[in-house]
Short mmCIF file of C-alpha atoms in Angstrom, two decimals:
data_model
loop_
_atom_site.label_atom_id
_atom_site.label_comp_id
_atom_site.label_asym_id
_atom_site.label_seq_id
_atom_site.Cartn_x
_atom_site.Cartn_y
_atom_site.Cartn_z
CA MET Z 15 -20.33 -3.39 10.76
CA ASN Z 16 -18.84 0.20 11.56
CA THR Z 17 -17.58 2.40 8.90
CA GLN Z 18 -15.16 3.82 11.38
CA ALA Z 19 -14.17 1.93 14.43
CA SER Z 20 -13.50 3.58 17.91
CA LEU Z 21 -10.37 3.16 19.74
CA ASP Z 22 -12.32 1.26 22.47
CA GLN Z 23 -13.65 -1.28 19.94
CA LEU Z 24 -10.14 -1.82 18.37
CA ARG Z 25 -8.51 -2.65 21.62
CA ARG Z 26 -10.90 -5.67 21.88
CA CYS Z 27 -9.57 -6.90 18.56
CA HIS Z 28 -7.16 -9.86 18.25
CA ILE Z 29 -5.84 -9.57 14.71
CA ALA Z 30 -5.35 -6.78 12.20
CA VAL Z 31 -5.11 -7.28 8.47
CA ASP Z 32 -3.88 -4.75 5.73
CA LEU Z 33 -4.93 -6.25 2.36
CA GLY Z 34 -3.10 -4.23 -0.34
CA ALA Z 35 -2.99 -4.58 -3.89
CA ALA Z 36 0.81 -5.37 -3.73
CA ARG Z 37 1.18 -6.91 -0.32
CA THR Z 38 -0.81 -8.31 2.53
CA ARG Z 39 0.18 -7.74 6.15
CA VAL Z 40 -1.23 -9.32 9.33
CA PHE Z 41 -0.63 -8.03 12.76
CA VAL Z 42 -1.38 -10.37 15.68
CA LYS Z 43 -2.02 -8.88 19.17
CA GLY Z 44 0.73 -9.95 21.57
CA VAL Z 45 2.90 -11.36 18.70
CA GLY Z 46 3.44 -8.28 16.25
CA LEU Z 47 3.71 -8.36 12.55
CA ALA Z 48 3.24 -12.02 11.66
CA VAL Z 49 2.89 -11.90 7.86
CA ASP Z 50 4.23 -9.40 5.15
CA GLN Z 51 3.81 -11.23 1.81
CA PRO Z 52 2.82 -10.24 -1.76
CA SER Z 53 -0.88 -10.46 -2.31
CA VAL Z 54 -0.42 -13.28 -4.97
CA ALA Z 55 -1.77 -16.69 -5.42
CA ALA Z 56 -0.98 -19.27 -8.13
CA VAL Z 57 -4.02 -21.67 -9.00
CA ASN Z 58 -4.14 -24.87 -11.00
CA THR Z 59 -6.96 -24.29 -13.37
CA ARG Z 60 -7.61 -27.83 -13.99
CA THR Z 61 -8.30 -28.87 -10.44
CA GLY Z 62 -8.99 -25.40 -8.77
CA SER Z 63 -6.25 -26.14 -6.05
CA LEU Z 64 -3.78 -23.56 -4.76
CA ILE Z 65 -0.21 -24.21 -5.73
CA ALA Z 66 1.61 -21.30 -4.01
CA VAL Z 67 0.90 -17.83 -2.29
CA GLY Z 68 3.01 -14.76 -1.46
CA GLU Z 69 6.78 -14.54 -2.54
CA PHE Z 70 6.80 -18.06 -4.24
CA ALA Z 71 3.55 -17.18 -6.21
CA GLU Z 72 5.01 -13.88 -7.28
CA ARG Z 73 8.27 -15.48 -8.62
CA MET Z 74 6.02 -17.53 -10.83
CA THR Z 75 4.51 -14.55 -12.60
CA GLY Z 76 5.03 -14.64 -16.38
CA ARG Z 77 6.81 -18.07 -15.93
CA THR Z 78 3.91 -20.54 -15.73
CA PRO Z 79 2.52 -23.16 -18.03
CA GLY Z 80 -1.01 -22.53 -19.48
CA TYR Z 81 -2.81 -24.56 -16.67
CA ILE Z 82 -1.28 -22.48 -13.88
CA ARG Z 83 -2.83 -18.99 -13.41
CA VAL Z 84 -1.22 -16.37 -11.18
CA VAL Z 85 -3.93 -14.22 -9.55
CA ARG Z 86 -4.23 -11.05 -7.51
CA PRO Z 87 -7.38 -11.08 -5.30
CA VAL Z 88 -6.87 -7.42 -4.26
CA SER Z 89 -6.98 -4.51 -6.68
CA GLY Z 90 -6.85 -0.78 -5.86
CA GLY Z 91 -6.91 -1.44 -2.15
CA SER Z 92 -10.29 -3.30 -2.41
CA VAL Z 93 -10.86 -7.23 -2.42
CA VAL Z 94 -12.00 -8.17 -5.81
CA ASP Z 95 -12.17 -11.97 -5.35
CA ILE Z 96 -13.43 -12.62 -1.92
CA GLU Z 97 -13.01 -16.51 -2.07
CA MET Z 98 -9.53 -16.39 -3.45
CA ALA Z 99 -8.58 -13.64 -0.78
CA GLN Z 100 -9.75 -15.93 1.93
CA ARG Z 101 -7.81 -18.92 0.71
CA MET Z 102 -4.69 -16.82 0.11
CA LEU Z 103 -4.88 -15.28 3.72
CA ARG Z 104 -5.50 -18.85 5.36
CA HIS Z 105 -2.26 -20.14 3.71
CA LEU Z 106 -0.39 -17.01 4.47
CA ILE Z 107 -1.32 -17.01 8.09
CA GLY Z 108 -0.23 -20.71 8.47
CA GLU Z 109 -1.88 -23.43 10.40
CA LYS Z 110 -0.02 -22.83 13.70
CA LEU Z 111 -1.38 -19.37 13.91
CA ARG Z 112 -4.84 -20.24 12.71
CA ARG Z 113 -5.18 -22.91 15.51
CA ALA Z 114 -4.09 -20.21 18.15
CA LEU Z 115 -6.93 -17.69 16.73
CA ARG Z 116 -9.46 -20.69 16.60
CA ARG Z 117 -9.13 -20.81 20.34
CA LYS Z 118 -10.58 -17.44 20.79
CA PRO Z 119 -14.31 -17.83 21.40
CA TRP Z 120 -15.32 -14.60 20.01
CA LEU Z 121 -12.46 -13.49 17.33
CA ARG Z 122 -12.37 -9.95 16.44
CA ALA Z 123 -10.52 -8.63 13.51
CA ALA Z 124 -9.72 -4.99 12.22
CA ALA Z 125 -8.90 -4.09 8.64
CA CYS Z 126 -7.62 -1.19 6.81
CA THR Z 127 -9.93 0.21 3.98
CA PRO Z 128 -9.04 2.98 1.59
CA HIS Z 129 -10.41 6.33 2.14
CA GLU Z 130 -13.99 6.87 1.08
CA ALA Z 131 -14.15 3.27 0.02
CA ASP Z 132 -17.53 2.38 -1.24
CA PRO Z 133 -19.96 0.01 0.62
CA LEU Z 134 -19.29 -2.85 -1.72
CA ALA Z 135 -15.49 -2.69 -0.98
CA ARG Z 136 -16.06 -2.29 2.76
CA ARG Z 137 -18.32 -5.47 2.65
CA ALA Z 138 -15.76 -7.40 0.77
CA ALA Z 139 -13.16 -6.60 3.24
CA VAL Z 140 -15.48 -7.73 6.06
CA GLU Z 141 -16.60 -10.89 4.24
CA THR Z 142 -13.02 -11.85 3.63
CA LEU Z 143 -12.30 -11.75 7.54
CA VAL Z 144 -15.38 -13.52 8.37
CA GLY Z 145 -14.34 -16.44 6.35
CA LEU Z 146 -11.20 -16.57 8.41
CA GLY Z 147 -13.56 -17.02 11.55
CA ALA Z 148 -13.85 -13.34 12.72
CA ARG Z 149 -17.18 -12.76 14.57
CA ARG Z 150 -16.83 -9.18 14.39
CA VAL Z 151 -14.72 -6.82 11.85
CA GLU Z 152 -13.89 -3.28 12.54
CA LEU Z 153 -12.82 -1.02 9.69
CA VAL Z 154 -10.23 1.75 10.02
CA ASP Z 155 -9.22 4.29 7.19
CA THR Z 156 -6.05 3.61 5.94
CA LEU Z 157 -5.02 7.31 6.03
CA ILE Z 158 -5.43 7.25 9.92
CA ALA Z 159 -3.78 4.01 10.52
CA ALA Z 160 -0.85 5.08 8.54
CA ALA Z 161 -0.44 8.49 10.25
CA VAL Z 162 -0.52 6.54 13.78
CA GLY Z 163 2.13 4.20 12.38
CA CYS Z 164 4.57 6.76 11.36
CA GLY Z 165 4.28 8.67 14.66
CA LEU Z 166 2.39 11.77 13.39
CA PRO Z 167 0.63 13.76 16.16
CA VAL Z 168 -2.73 13.17 14.75
CA GLU Z 169 -4.61 13.85 17.93
CA ARG Z 170 -3.35 17.53 18.32
CA ALA Z 171 -5.19 20.62 16.95
CA GLU Z 172 -2.46 21.11 14.20
CA ALA Z 173 -2.31 19.97 10.71
CA THR Z 174 -0.45 16.97 9.38
CA MET Z 175 -0.36 15.87 5.79
CA ILE Z 176 0.22 12.43 4.80
CA LEU Z 177 0.65 10.82 1.40
CA VAL Z 178 0.11 7.03 1.21
CA CYS Z 179 1.60 5.81 -1.97
CA GLY Z 180 0.29 2.27 -2.79
CA ALA Z 181 0.76 0.06 -5.74
CA ALA Z 182 -2.58 0.94 -7.32
CA THR Z 183 -3.84 3.99 -5.64
CA THR Z 184 -2.35 7.04 -3.99
CA GLN Z 185 -4.23 8.82 -1.11
CA VAL Z 186 -3.42 12.25 0.27
CA SER Z 187 -4.90 13.63 3.38
CA VAL Z 188 -4.67 16.50 6.06
CA LEU Z 189 -5.44 15.38 9.42
CA SER Z 190 -6.30 17.45 12.50
CA LEU Z 191 -7.66 16.53 15.98
CA GLY Z 192 -7.48 12.74 15.24
CA SER Z 193 -9.73 13.18 11.92
CA ILE Z 194 -9.47 13.65 8.38
CA VAL Z 195 -10.06 17.34 7.45
CA THR Z 196 -9.78 16.84 3.73
CA ALA Z 197 -8.58 14.00 1.51
CA GLU Z 198 -8.33 12.81 -2.05
CA ARG Z 199 -7.77 9.36 -3.68
CA MET Z 200 -5.99 9.09 -6.89
CA SER Z 201 -6.03 5.75 -9.02
CA VAL Z 202 -2.35 6.19 -9.71
CA GLY Z 203 0.38 4.33 -7.80
CA GLY Z 204 3.58 2.41 -8.07
CA ASP Z 205 2.22 0.05 -10.73
CA ALA Z 206 1.34 3.08 -13.04
CA ILE Z 207 4.99 4.42 -12.55
CA ASP Z 208 6.22 0.88 -13.46
CA HIS Z 209 4.05 0.86 -16.53
CA ALA Z 210 5.47 4.17 -17.76
CA ILE Z 211 8.83 2.88 -17.47
CA VAL Z 212 7.91 -0.30 -19.50
CA GLN Z 213 6.08 1.67 -22.15
CA HIS Z 214 9.12 4.19 -22.39
CA LEU Z 215 11.65 1.34 -23.01
CA ARG Z 216 9.23 -0.26 -25.51
CA HIS Z 217 8.65 2.85 -27.57
CA ARG Z 218 12.16 4.42 -27.30
CA HIS Z 219 14.48 1.39 -27.37
CA GLU Z 220 12.11 -1.41 -28.72
CA LEU Z 221 12.92 -3.51 -25.65
CA MET Z 222 10.48 -5.62 -23.68
CA LEU Z 223 11.29 -5.60 -20.07
CA PRO Z 224 10.38 -8.72 -17.87
CA SER Z 225 7.81 -7.75 -15.07
CA GLN Z 226 10.16 -8.85 -12.52
CA SER Z 227 12.95 -6.45 -13.59
CA VAL Z 228 11.06 -3.02 -13.33
CA ARG Z 229 11.86 -2.80 -9.65
CA PRO Z 230 15.51 -3.81 -10.01
CA LEU Z 231 15.80 -1.27 -12.67
CA GLN Z 232 14.37 1.56 -10.28
CA LEU Z 233 16.90 0.27 -7.67
CA ALA Z 234 19.88 0.63 -10.27
CA LEU Z 235 18.64 4.31 -10.69
CA SER Z 236 18.28 4.80 -6.93
CA GLY Z 237 20.45 6.52 -4.47
CA ASN Z 238 20.49 9.80 -6.58
CA GLY Z 239 19.41 7.85 -9.70
CA LEU Z 240 16.30 9.55 -10.78
CA THR Z 241 17.48 12.73 -9.45
CA PRO Z 242 19.25 15.40 -11.70
CA ASP Z 243 22.75 14.76 -9.98
CA GLY Z 244 22.59 10.83 -10.37
CA PRO Z 245 24.17 8.55 -12.91
CA THR Z 246 23.37 9.49 -16.53
CA SER Z 247 22.71 6.04 -17.80
CA THR Z 248 22.41 2.48 -16.89
CA GLU Z 249 22.54 -0.76 -18.82
CA ILE Z 250 19.32 -2.86 -19.03
CA HIS Z 251 18.81 -6.39 -20.41
CA GLY Z 252 15.39 -7.38 -22.05
CA ARG Z 253 13.91 -8.83 -25.19
CA ASP Z 254 14.02 -7.15 -28.56
CA VAL Z 255 10.33 -6.44 -29.68
CA ALA Z 256 11.23 -7.22 -33.32
CA THR Z 257 13.46 -10.25 -33.18
CA GLY Z 258 12.24 -11.75 -29.90
CA LEU Z 259 16.09 -12.24 -28.82
CA ALA Z 260 17.76 -11.03 -25.61
CA ARG Z 261 19.41 -7.61 -26.07
CA SER Z 262 21.08 -5.03 -23.81
CA VAL Z 263 20.75 -1.32 -24.19
CA ARG Z 264 22.00 1.72 -22.26
CA VAL Z 265 19.19 3.83 -20.96
CA ASP Z 266 19.43 7.52 -20.41
CA THR Z 267 18.31 8.41 -16.90
CA ALA Z 268 16.85 11.74 -17.60
CA ALA Z 269 14.33 10.22 -20.35
CA VAL Z 270 13.31 7.59 -17.67
CA ARG Z 271 12.73 10.57 -15.21
CA ASP Z 272 10.45 12.45 -17.87
CA ALA Z 273 8.48 9.18 -18.51
CA ILE Z 274 7.46 8.78 -14.97
CA HIS Z 275 6.61 12.39 -14.65
CA THR Z 276 3.15 11.85 -16.41
CA PRO Z 277 1.69 9.65 -13.65
CA LEU Z 278 3.16 11.75 -10.93
CA THR Z 279 1.47 14.83 -12.36
CA ALA Z 280 -1.92 13.27 -11.24
CA VAL Z 281 -0.52 12.93 -7.57
CA LEU Z 282 0.58 16.55 -7.61
CA ASP Z 283 -3.06 17.48 -8.87
CA GLY Z 284 -4.45 15.51 -5.83
CA ILE Z 285 -2.04 17.38 -3.39
CA GLY Z 286 -3.15 20.78 -4.93
CA LYS Z 287 -6.96 19.90 -4.66
CA VAL Z 288 -6.34 19.00 -0.89
CA LEU Z 289 -4.58 22.14 -0.22
CA ARG Z 290 -7.40 24.34 -1.86
CA ASP Z 291 -9.98 22.48 0.19
CA CYS Z 292 -8.24 22.91 3.40
CA PRO Z 293 -8.61 25.75 5.91
CA PRO Z 294 -5.92 28.55 5.62
CA ASP Z 295 -4.84 27.97 9.25
CA LEU Z 296 -4.05 24.43 8.54
CA VAL Z 297 -2.08 25.16 5.40
CA ALA Z 298 0.22 27.57 7.33
CA ASP Z 299 0.97 24.73 9.63
CA LEU Z 300 1.89 22.42 6.73
CA ALA Z 301 4.24 25.04 5.31
CA ASP Z 302 6.77 24.30 8.00
CA ARG Z 303 5.86 20.53 8.80
CA GLY Z 304 5.33 19.45 5.21
CA ILE Z 305 4.28 16.18 3.88
CA MET Z 306 4.98 12.59 5.37
CA LEU Z 307 5.38 9.95 2.65
CA VAL Z 308 4.41 6.29 3.58
CA GLY Z 309 3.46 3.34 1.57
CA GLY Z 310 5.53 0.81 -0.44
CA SER Z 311 5.92 3.20 -3.46
CA ALA Z 312 7.13 6.05 -1.15
CA LEU Z 313 10.71 4.68 -1.65
CA LEU Z 314 10.60 5.23 -5.34
CA PRO Z 315 13.86 6.99 -6.27
CA GLY Z 316 13.57 10.75 -6.56
CA LEU Z 317 9.94 10.71 -5.57
CA ASP Z 318 10.53 12.97 -2.41
CA GLN Z 319 12.62 15.28 -4.45
CA MET Z 320 10.15 15.66 -7.30
CA LEU Z 321 7.27 16.44 -4.56
CA ARG Z 322 9.68 19.02 -2.85
CA ASP Z 323 10.40 20.76 -6.12
CA ALA Z 324 6.64 20.84 -7.15
CA THR Z 325 5.17 21.93 -3.93
CA GLY Z 326 7.97 23.98 -2.29
CA MET Z 327 7.15 22.15 0.99
CA PRO Z 328 9.43 19.88 3.13
CA VAL Z 329 9.00 16.15 2.30
CA THR Z 330 9.84 13.35 4.84
CA ILE Z 331 9.85 9.71 4.24
CA ALA Z 332 8.56 7.63 7.04
CA ASP Z 333 11.16 5.23 8.89
CA ARG Z 334 9.43 2.04 7.69
CA PRO Z 335 7.00 3.38 4.99
CA ASP Z 336 5.77 0.03 3.65
CA VAL Z 337 4.48 -1.22 7.07
CA CYS Z 338 3.07 2.16 8.56
CA ALA Z 339 -0.58 1.31 8.07
CA ILE Z 340 -0.32 -2.12 9.72
CA LEU Z 341 1.85 -0.94 12.60
CA GLY Z 342 -0.49 1.89 13.29
CA LEU Z 343 -3.45 -0.52 13.35
CA GLY Z 344 -1.36 -2.77 15.69
CA ALA Z 345 -0.63 0.05 18.08
CA MET Z 346 -4.46 0.75 18.24
CA LEU Z 347 -5.12 -2.97 19.09
CA GLU Z 348 -2.64 -3.02 21.70
CA GLY Z 349 -3.82 0.23 23.40
CA ARG Z 350 -0.83 2.32 22.68
CA VAL Z 351 -2.80 5.20 21.18
CA GLN Z 352 -4.47 7.52 23.72
CA PRO Z 353 -7.81 9.03 22.81
CA MET Z 354 -8.04 12.70 23.01
CA VAL Z 355 -9.73 13.95 26.16
CA LEU Z 356 -11.44 17.44 25.92
CA ASP Z 357 -11.64 18.97 29.50
CA PRO Z 358 -15.07 20.27 29.83
CA LEU Z 359 -15.21 23.84 30.51
CA ALA Z 360 -15.13 24.82 34.24
CA GLY Z 361 -18.14 26.60 35.61
#
């Protein structure tokens, strides 16, 4: 088991998996992105059988009778329930694709792991894929996979800064010459921002918001929603804390913007620490190139503008920020990433 796989080893892999706290993505060599579903499974606690996985299981969240439990086998980018993660993956991949993979006599798989994941987390990722029939598993740092996936020139001798905004963690890194120069991982992600909005509505408006309504609320505020020139208020439906009855309130956008500032300060602290640890020559590169935002939470309305205001650096959102890591891993599998060759000095 390698802590960091080489490009040569990755080219021999048949399948790549990105097991995230929010979504699971599977890339199959020669097929492309085969699975992109929520990392959720619904289990019948009486019989132990799986009822649903992915989108369908996520829609069940908060709506199930007592004997059905909705579980998330991945937390903070690491597998916390190996057996459930295997069962969920098996169902997400589907019988047809599983049969095709079974025909490979020596199935090799690649997986993304968070930066500086501890040995237990790495072992859990390997065990999950071994349970799917992989004979060998290569691990790749999410930061490098995401940088490759969004087209950053990682192999050049110039700095590129990437911010991977996940559901449970945010990772920030400066890359140069195909390696991580300095990186930081914060346990704040899209879920923490959702939680801050839910808490704000509960305390300020005594309104309980259904878990499924947080993202639509953010979308209602998007466009220029959570930016100073966006709409000043929006109407939200929820349940009154005291009476338990359905109620609608008009919510002030500026107040929501202030509520999500608290979790975002942790992200800004992480960016500051990475820049302080970075050699001055690379920081000078970053002043004009700025930060590349990837990850599902990169699309949070107003996040890019907040980072621009706080750092004074240009901030760009990747074209398909949510699937950058798995597409980067797929590019490595299919040999579309060239290793950097250093010419030996003549003479």
